[in-house]
Amino acid sequence: MIKQANAGFTLIEILVALFLAILVASSLVTVFQMSHHIFYRDFSRSELQYMARKAMEDIIDYVVQAQPDSLAVNGAEGSQLEFILSSGAKIQYSQGANYWLYRKGPDSGPPQPIVEQIAKVKFCLSGPHILTVDVVAGNEKNSFTLTQMIVPRAEIDENDWLNSL
């Protein structure tokens, strides 16, 4: 049927067009939301793994290279590590309230931020020479925990190792 130029659309045609437009728009929004959540979860998990590994590598490198004379664990739940070098300088690791891992020392400057997204750091001394470090990187959706045992001094006697276990 050929419409006249001034006849316009019927109410049924307008409702069908509106329904189809809403259907297409809602399906597009659903597809975009699903793809965003899948990408976000994978990216977030890999980012947290990277942050935990970066924090652990920094702690291991600094503690092993420095070969400290003494180690001390302080703070609530072992959240701070302080070690004293043979020169008398102190180095301290701590977890800030803003999800950053900080390192202070050996100079007297302010603490330097090392890694973000660190939800918890726990240090534990087993005997005089064995340090266990737990790093938890996380946000409100995901978390990643990394645990490492560090022996900071190379010249440990076998008896010291066995007695500390």
JSON list of C-alpha atoms in Angstrom, two decimals:
[
{"chain": "A", "resi": 1, "resn": "MET", "atom": "CA", "xyz": [0.00, 0.00, 0.00]},
{"chain": "A", "resi": 2, "resn": "ILE", "atom": "CA", "xyz": [1.35, 3.41, -0.91]},
{"chain": "A", "resi": 3, "resn": "LYS", "atom": "CA", "xyz": [1.07, 6.03, 1.81]},
{"chain": "A", "resi": 4, "resn": "GLN", "atom": "CA", "xyz": [0.17, 9.55, 1.17]},
{"chain": "A", "resi": 5, "resn": "ALA", "atom": "CA", "xyz": [2.81, 12.15, 1.91]},
{"chain": "A", "resi": 6, "resn": "ASN", "atom": "CA", "xyz": [0.95, 13.68, 4.83]},
{"chain": "A", "resi": 7, "resn": "ALA", "atom": "CA", "xyz": [-0.42, 10.46, 6.39]},
{"chain": "A", "resi": 8, "resn": "GLY", "atom": "CA", "xyz": [2.51, 9.75, 8.86]},
{"chain": "A", "resi": 9, "resn": "PHE", "atom": "CA", "xyz": [3.06, 6.51, 10.79]},
{"chain": "A", "resi": 10, "resn": "THR", "atom": "CA", "xyz": [0.47, 4.45, 12.57]},
{"chain": "A", "resi": 11, "resn": "LEU", "atom": "CA", "xyz": [0.66, 3.79, 16.29]},
{"chain": "A", "resi": 12, "resn": "ILE", "atom": "CA", "xyz": [1.50, 0.12, 15.71]},
{"chain": "A", "resi": 13, "resn": "GLU", "atom": "CA", "xyz": [4.48, 1.00, 13.48]},
{"chain": "A", "resi": 14, "resn": "ILE", "atom": "CA", "xyz": [5.83, 3.44, 16.08]},
{"chain": "A", "resi": 15, "resn": "LEU", "atom": "CA", "xyz": [5.50, 0.87, 18.90]},
{"chain": "A", "resi": 16, "resn": "VAL", "atom": "CA", "xyz": [7.19, -1.88, 16.85]},
{"chain": "A", "resi": 17, "resn": "ALA", "atom": "CA", "xyz": [10.09, 0.43, 15.92]},
{"chain": "A", "resi": 18, "resn": "LEU", "atom": "CA", "xyz": [10.46, 1.55, 19.56]},
{"chain": "A", "resi": 19, "resn": "PHE", "atom": "CA", "xyz": [10.41, -2.07, 20.80]},
{"chain": "A", "resi": 20, "resn": "LEU", "atom": "CA", "xyz": [13.07, -3.11, 18.28]},
{"chain": "A", "resi": 21, "resn": "ALA", "atom": "CA", "xyz": [15.27, -0.13, 19.19]},
{"chain": "A", "resi": 22, "resn": "ILE", "atom": "CA", "xyz": [15.03, -0.97, 22.92]},
{"chain": "A", "resi": 23, "resn": "LEU", "atom": "CA", "xyz": [15.78, -4.64, 22.23]},
{"chain": "A", "resi": 24, "resn": "VAL", "atom": "CA", "xyz": [18.89, -3.84, 20.18]},
{"chain": "A", "resi": 25, "resn": "ALA", "atom": "CA", "xyz": [20.13, -1.27, 22.73]},
{"chain": "A", "resi": 26, "resn": "SER", "atom": "CA", "xyz": [19.69, -3.61, 25.70]},
{"chain": "A", "resi": 27, "resn": "SER", "atom": "CA", "xyz": [21.47, -6.48, 23.96]},
{"chain": "A", "resi": 28, "resn": "LEU", "atom": "CA", "xyz": [24.40, -4.20, 23.05]},
{"chain": "A", "resi": 29, "resn": "VAL", "atom": "CA", "xyz": [24.68, -3.00, 26.65]},
{"chain": "A", "resi": 30, "resn": "THR", "atom": "CA", "xyz": [24.64, -6.60, 27.91]},
{"chain": "A", "resi": 31, "resn": "VAL", "atom": "CA", "xyz": [27.38, -7.66, 25.49]},
{"chain": "A", "resi": 32, "resn": "PHE", "atom": "CA", "xyz": [29.57, -4.68, 26.45]},
{"chain": "A", "resi": 33, "resn": "GLN", "atom": "CA", "xyz": [29.11, -5.35, 30.18]},
{"chain": "A", "resi": 34, "resn": "MET", "atom": "CA", "xyz": [30.00, -9.03, 29.83]},
{"chain": "A", "resi": 35, "resn": "SER", "atom": "CA", "xyz": [33.11, -8.32, 27.80]},
{"chain": "A", "resi": 36, "resn": "HIS", "atom": "CA", "xyz": [34.21, -5.59, 30.23]},
{"chain": "A", "resi": 37, "resn": "HIS", "atom": "CA", "xyz": [33.90, -7.86, 33.30]},
{"chain": "A", "resi": 38, "resn": "ILE", "atom": "CA", "xyz": [35.75, -10.74, 31.66]},
{"chain": "A", "resi": 39, "resn": "PHE", "atom": "CA", "xyz": [38.62, -8.46, 30.61]},
{"chain": "A", "resi": 40, "resn": "TYR", "atom": "CA", "xyz": [38.71, -6.66, 33.96]},
{"chain": "A", "resi": 41, "resn": "ARG", "atom": "CA", "xyz": [38.91, -9.87, 35.98]},
{"chain": "A", "resi": 42, "resn": "ASP", "atom": "CA", "xyz": [41.81, -11.27, 33.92]},
{"chain": "A", "resi": 43, "resn": "PHE", "atom": "CA", "xyz": [43.71, -8.00, 33.82]},
{"chain": "A", "resi": 44, "resn": "SER", "atom": "CA", "xyz": [43.21, -7.39, 37.51]},
{"chain": "A", "resi": 45, "resn": "ARG", "atom": "CA", "xyz": [44.41, -10.87, 38.48]},
{"chain": "A", "resi": 46, "resn": "SER", "atom": "CA", "xyz": [47.56, -10.61, 36.35]},
{"chain": "A", "resi": 47, "resn": "GLU", "atom": "CA", "xyz": [48.24, -7.11, 37.65]},
{"chain": "A", "resi": 48, "resn": "LEU", "atom": "CA", "xyz": [48.00, -8.32, 41.25]},
{"chain": "A", "resi": 49, "resn": "GLN", "atom": "CA", "xyz": [50.37, -11.21, 40.54]},
{"chain": "A", "resi": 50, "resn": "TYR", "atom": "CA", "xyz": [52.84, -8.74, 39.03]},
{"chain": "A", "resi": 51, "resn": "MET", "atom": "CA", "xyz": [52.60, -6.40, 42.03]},
{"chain": "A", "resi": 52, "resn": "ALA", "atom": "CA", "xyz": [53.13, -9.23, 44.55]},
{"chain": "A", "resi": 53, "resn": "ARG", "atom": "CA", "xyz": [56.13, -10.56, 42.62]},
{"chain": "A", "resi": 54, "resn": "LYS", "atom": "CA", "xyz": [57.62, -7.09, 42.27]},
{"chain": "A", "resi": 55, "resn": "ALA", "atom": "CA", "xyz": [57.30, -6.48, 46.02]},
{"chain": "A", "resi": 56, "resn": "MET", "atom": "CA", "xyz": [58.80, -9.87, 46.85]},
{"chain": "A", "resi": 57, "resn": "GLU", "atom": "CA", "xyz": [61.72, -9.39, 44.42]},
{"chain": "A", "resi": 58, "resn": "ASP", "atom": "CA", "xyz": [62.52, -5.99, 45.91]},
{"chain": "A", "resi": 59, "resn": "ILE", "atom": "CA", "xyz": [62.52, -7.38, 49.45]},
{"chain": "A", "resi": 60, "resn": "ILE", "atom": "CA", "xyz": [64.61, -10.42, 48.50]},
{"chain": "A", "resi": 61, "resn": "ASP", "atom": "CA", "xyz": [67.13, -8.41, 46.48]},
{"chain": "A", "resi": 62, "resn": "TYR", "atom": "CA", "xyz": [67.57, -5.79, 49.16]},
{"chain": "A", "resi": 63, "resn": "VAL", "atom": "CA", "xyz": [67.82, -8.21, 52.09]},
{"chain": "A", "resi": 64, "resn": "VAL", "atom": "CA", "xyz": [70.15, -10.70, 50.36]},
{"chain": "A", "resi": 65, "resn": "GLN", "atom": "CA", "xyz": [72.44, -8.04, 48.86]},
{"chain": "A", "resi": 66, "resn": "ALA", "atom": "CA", "xyz": [72.68, -6.09, 52.10]},
{"chain": "A", "resi": 67, "resn": "GLN", "atom": "CA", "xyz": [73.53, -9.17, 54.22]},
{"chain": "A", "resi": 68, "resn": "PRO", "atom": "CA", "xyz": [72.31, -7.48, 57.40]},
{"chain": "A", "resi": 69, "resn": "ASP", "atom": "CA", "xyz": [73.84, -8.06, 60.81]},
{"chain": "A", "resi": 70, "resn": "SER", "atom": "CA", "xyz": [70.44, -8.24, 62.49]},
{"chain": "A", "resi": 71, "resn": "LEU", "atom": "CA", "xyz": [66.78, -8.50, 61.54]},
{"chain": "A", "resi": 72, "resn": "ALA", "atom": "CA", "xyz": [63.80, -7.33, 63.60]},
{"chain": "A", "resi": 73, "resn": "VAL", "atom": "CA", "xyz": [60.09, -7.75, 62.93]},
{"chain": "A", "resi": 74, "resn": "ASN", "atom": "CA", "xyz": [57.83, -5.05, 64.36]},
{"chain": "A", "resi": 75, "resn": "GLY", "atom": "CA", "xyz": [54.31, -3.70, 63.95]},
{"chain": "A", "resi": 76, "resn": "ALA", "atom": "CA", "xyz": [50.90, -5.28, 64.18]},
{"chain": "A", "resi": 77, "resn": "GLU", "atom": "CA", "xyz": [50.96, -8.86, 62.89]},
{"chain": "A", "resi": 78, "resn": "GLY", "atom": "CA", "xyz": [54.58, -8.50, 61.78]},
{"chain": "A", "resi": 79, "resn": "SER", "atom": "CA", "xyz": [53.84, -5.76, 59.26]},
{"chain": "A", "resi": 80, "resn": "GLN", "atom": "CA", "xyz": [57.27, -4.09, 59.51]},
{"chain": "A", "resi": 81, "resn": "LEU", "atom": "CA", "xyz": [60.76, -5.42, 58.87]},
{"chain": "A", "resi": 82, "resn": "GLU", "atom": "CA", "xyz": [63.82, -3.58, 60.07]},
{"chain": "A", "resi": 83, "resn": "PHE", "atom": "CA", "xyz": [67.36, -4.71, 59.45]},
{"chain": "A", "resi": 84, "resn": "ILE", "atom": "CA", "xyz": [70.67, -3.20, 60.46]},
{"chain": "A", "resi": 85, "resn": "LEU", "atom": "CA", "xyz": [73.65, -3.29, 58.13]},
{"chain": "A", "resi": 86, "resn": "SER", "atom": "CA", "xyz": [77.26, -3.72, 59.24]},
{"chain": "A", "resi": 87, "resn": "SER", "atom": "CA", "xyz": [77.73, 0.03, 58.71]},
{"chain": "A", "resi": 88, "resn": "GLY", "atom": "CA", "xyz": [75.04, 0.72, 61.32]},
{"chain": "A", "resi": 89, "resn": "ALA", "atom": "CA", "xyz": [72.50, 1.99, 58.80]},
{"chain": "A", "resi": 90, "resn": "LYS", "atom": "CA", "xyz": [68.88, 0.90, 59.25]},
{"chain": "A", "resi": 91, "resn": "ILE", "atom": "CA", "xyz": [66.53, -0.16, 56.47]},
{"chain": "A", "resi": 92, "resn": "GLN", "atom": "CA", "xyz": [62.83, -0.60, 57.09]},
{"chain": "A", "resi": 93, "resn": "TYR", "atom": "CA", "xyz": [60.01, -2.11, 55.03]},
{"chain": "A", "resi": 94, "resn": "SER", "atom": "CA", "xyz": [56.41, -1.35, 55.96]},
{"chain": "A", "resi": 95, "resn": "GLN", "atom": "CA", "xyz": [52.96, -1.55, 54.44]},
{"chain": "A", "resi": 96, "resn": "GLY", "atom": "CA", "xyz": [51.13, 1.77, 54.33]},
{"chain": "A", "resi": 97, "resn": "ALA", "atom": "CA", "xyz": [47.44, 2.36, 54.92]},
{"chain": "A", "resi": 98, "resn": "ASN", "atom": "CA", "xyz": [47.04, 3.35, 51.27]},
{"chain": "A", "resi": 99, "resn": "TYR", "atom": "CA", "xyz": [47.98, -0.09, 49.82]},
{"chain": "A", "resi": 100, "resn": "TRP", "atom": "CA", "xyz": [51.63, 0.80, 49.12]},
{"chain": "A", "resi": 101, "resn": "LEU", "atom": "CA", "xyz": [54.76, -1.03, 50.25]},
{"chain": "A", "resi": 102, "resn": "TYR", "atom": "CA", "xyz": [57.37, 1.42, 51.52]},
{"chain": "A", "resi": 103, "resn": "ARG", "atom": "CA", "xyz": [61.13, 1.14, 52.06]},
{"chain": "A", "resi": 104, "resn": "LYS", "atom": "CA", "xyz": [63.01, 3.59, 54.27]},
{"chain": "A", "resi": 105, "resn": "GLY", "atom": "CA", "xyz": [66.76, 3.86, 54.57]},
{"chain": "A", "resi": 106, "resn": "PRO", "atom": "CA", "xyz": [69.67, 3.70, 54.72]},
{"chain": "A", "resi": 107, "resn": "ASP", "atom": "CA", "xyz": [69.59, 7.50, 54.53]},
{"chain": "A", "resi": 108, "resn": "SER", "atom": "CA", "xyz": [67.27, 9.49, 56.78]},
{"chain": "A", "resi": 109, "resn": "GLY", "atom": "CA", "xyz": [64.93, 10.55, 53.99]},
{"chain": "A", "resi": 110, "resn": "PRO", "atom": "CA", "xyz": [61.21, 9.83, 53.84]},
{"chain": "A", "resi": 111, "resn": "PRO", "atom": "CA", "xyz": [59.97, 6.32, 53.06]},
{"chain": "A", "resi": 112, "resn": "GLN", "atom": "CA", "xyz": [60.07, 5.51, 49.34]},
{"chain": "A", "resi": 113, "resn": "PRO", "atom": "CA", "xyz": [57.01, 3.86, 47.77]},
{"chain": "A", "resi": 114, "resn": "ILE", "atom": "CA", "xyz": [57.98, 0.58, 46.12]},
{"chain": "A", "resi": 115, "resn": "VAL", "atom": "CA", "xyz": [54.80, -1.14, 44.92]},
{"chain": "A", "resi": 116, "resn": "GLU", "atom": "CA", "xyz": [51.09, -0.32, 45.00]},
{"chain": "A", "resi": 117, "resn": "GLN", "atom": "CA", "xyz": [48.11, -2.65, 45.54]},
{"chain": "A", "resi": 118, "resn": "ILE", "atom": "CA", "xyz": [49.76, -4.38, 48.50]},
{"chain": "A", "resi": 119, "resn": "ALA", "atom": "CA", "xyz": [46.96, -5.26, 50.92]},
{"chain": "A", "resi": 120, "resn": "LYS", "atom": "CA", "xyz": [49.12, -6.97, 53.54]},
{"chain": "A", "resi": 121, "resn": "VAL", "atom": "CA", "xyz": [52.75, -7.76, 54.26]},
{"chain": "A", "resi": 122, "resn": "LYS", "atom": "CA", "xyz": [53.73, -10.15, 57.02]},
{"chain": "A", "resi": 123, "resn": "PHE", "atom": "CA", "xyz": [57.29, -10.83, 58.12]},
{"chain": "A", "resi": 124, "resn": "CYS", "atom": "CA", "xyz": [58.20, -13.74, 60.39]},
{"chain": "A", "resi": 125, "resn": "LEU", "atom": "CA", "xyz": [61.61, -14.65, 61.81]},
{"chain": "A", "resi": 126, "resn": "SER", "atom": "CA", "xyz": [62.37, -18.34, 62.30]},
{"chain": "A", "resi": 127, "resn": "GLY", "atom": "CA", "xyz": [65.58, -18.48, 64.23]},
{"chain": "A", "resi": 128, "resn": "PRO", "atom": "CA", "xyz": [68.30, -15.88, 63.84]},
{"chain": "A", "resi": 129, "resn": "HIS", "atom": "CA", "xyz": [68.79, -16.19, 60.10]},
{"chain": "A", "resi": 130, "resn": "ILE", "atom": "CA", "xyz": [65.56, -17.29, 58.39]},
{"chain": "A", "resi": 131, "resn": "LEU", "atom": "CA", "xyz": [62.95, -14.78, 57.28]},
{"chain": "A", "resi": 132, "resn": "THR", "atom": "CA", "xyz": [59.56, -15.75, 55.90]},
{"chain": "A", "resi": 133, "resn": "VAL", "atom": "CA", "xyz": [57.70, -13.08, 53.93]},
{"chain": "A", "resi": 134, "resn": "ASP", "atom": "CA", "xyz": [54.02, -13.16, 52.99]},
{"chain": "A", "resi": 135, "resn": "VAL", "atom": "CA", "xyz": [52.89, -10.57, 50.45]},
{"chain": "A", "resi": 136, "resn": "VAL", "atom": "CA", "xyz": [49.19, -10.20, 49.67]},
{"chain": "A", "resi": 137, "resn": "ALA", "atom": "CA", "xyz": [48.37, -8.01, 46.70]},
{"chain": "A", "resi": 138, "resn": "GLY", "atom": "CA", "xyz": [44.69, -7.32, 46.38]},
{"chain": "A", "resi": 139, "resn": "ASN", "atom": "CA", "xyz": [41.69, -5.16, 45.76]},
{"chain": "A", "resi": 140, "resn": "GLU", "atom": "CA", "xyz": [38.01, -5.52, 46.63]},
{"chain": "A", "resi": 141, "resn": "LYS", "atom": "CA", "xyz": [37.47, -8.30, 44.03]},
{"chain": "A", "resi": 142, "resn": "ASN", "atom": "CA", "xyz": [40.70, -10.33, 43.83]},
{"chain": "A", "resi": 143, "resn": "SER", "atom": "CA", "xyz": [43.78, -11.10, 45.85]},
{"chain": "A", "resi": 144, "resn": "PHE", "atom": "CA", "xyz": [47.05, -12.92, 45.25]},
{"chain": "A", "resi": 145, "resn": "THR", "atom": "CA", "xyz": [49.29, -14.26, 48.02]},
{"chain": "A", "resi": 146, "resn": "LEU", "atom": "CA", "xyz": [52.98, -14.97, 47.63]},
{"chain": "A", "resi": 147, "resn": "THR", "atom": "CA", "xyz": [55.09, -16.58, 50.37]},
{"chain": "A", "resi": 148, "resn": "GLN", "atom": "CA", "xyz": [58.86, -16.86, 50.32]},
{"chain": "A", "resi": 149, "resn": "MET", "atom": "CA", "xyz": [61.50, -18.01, 52.79]},
{"chain": "A", "resi": 150, "resn": "ILE", "atom": "CA", "xyz": [64.67, -15.91, 52.68]},
{"chain": "A", "resi": 151, "resn": "VAL", "atom": "CA", "xyz": [68.08, -16.73, 54.13]},
{"chain": "A", "resi": 152, "resn": "PRO", "atom": "CA", "xyz": [69.81, -13.34, 54.13]},
{"chain": "A", "resi": 153, "resn": "ARG", "atom": "CA", "xyz": [73.29, -14.46, 55.06]},
{"chain": "A", "resi": 154, "resn": "ALA", "atom": "CA", "xyz": [75.33, -16.82, 52.94]},
{"chain": "A", "resi": 155, "resn": "GLU", "atom": "CA", "xyz": [77.59, -18.07, 55.74]},
{"chain": "A", "resi": 156, "resn": "ILE", "atom": "CA", "xyz": [74.96, -19.93, 57.77]},
{"chain": "A", "resi": 157, "resn": "ASP", "atom": "CA", "xyz": [76.14, -23.03, 59.53]},
{"chain": "A", "resi": 158, "resn": "GLU", "atom": "CA", "xyz": [74.13, -26.21, 58.92]},
{"chain": "A", "resi": 159, "resn": "ASN", "atom": "CA", "xyz": [73.52, -26.57, 62.65]},
{"chain": "A", "resi": 160, "resn": "ASP", "atom": "CA", "xyz": [72.00, -23.06, 62.81]},
{"chain": "A", "resi": 161, "resn": "TRP", "atom": "CA", "xyz": [69.67, -23.98, 59.96]},
{"chain": "A", "resi": 162, "resn": "LEU", "atom": "CA", "xyz": [68.57, -27.25, 61.58]},
{"chain": "A", "resi": 163, "resn": "ASN", "atom": "CA", "xyz": [68.20, -25.74, 65.06]},
{"chain": "A", "resi": 164, "resn": "SER", "atom": "CA", "xyz": [66.01, -22.91, 63.77]},
{"chain": "A", "resi": 165, "resn": "LEU", "atom": "CA", "xyz": [63.45, -25.28, 62.24]}
]
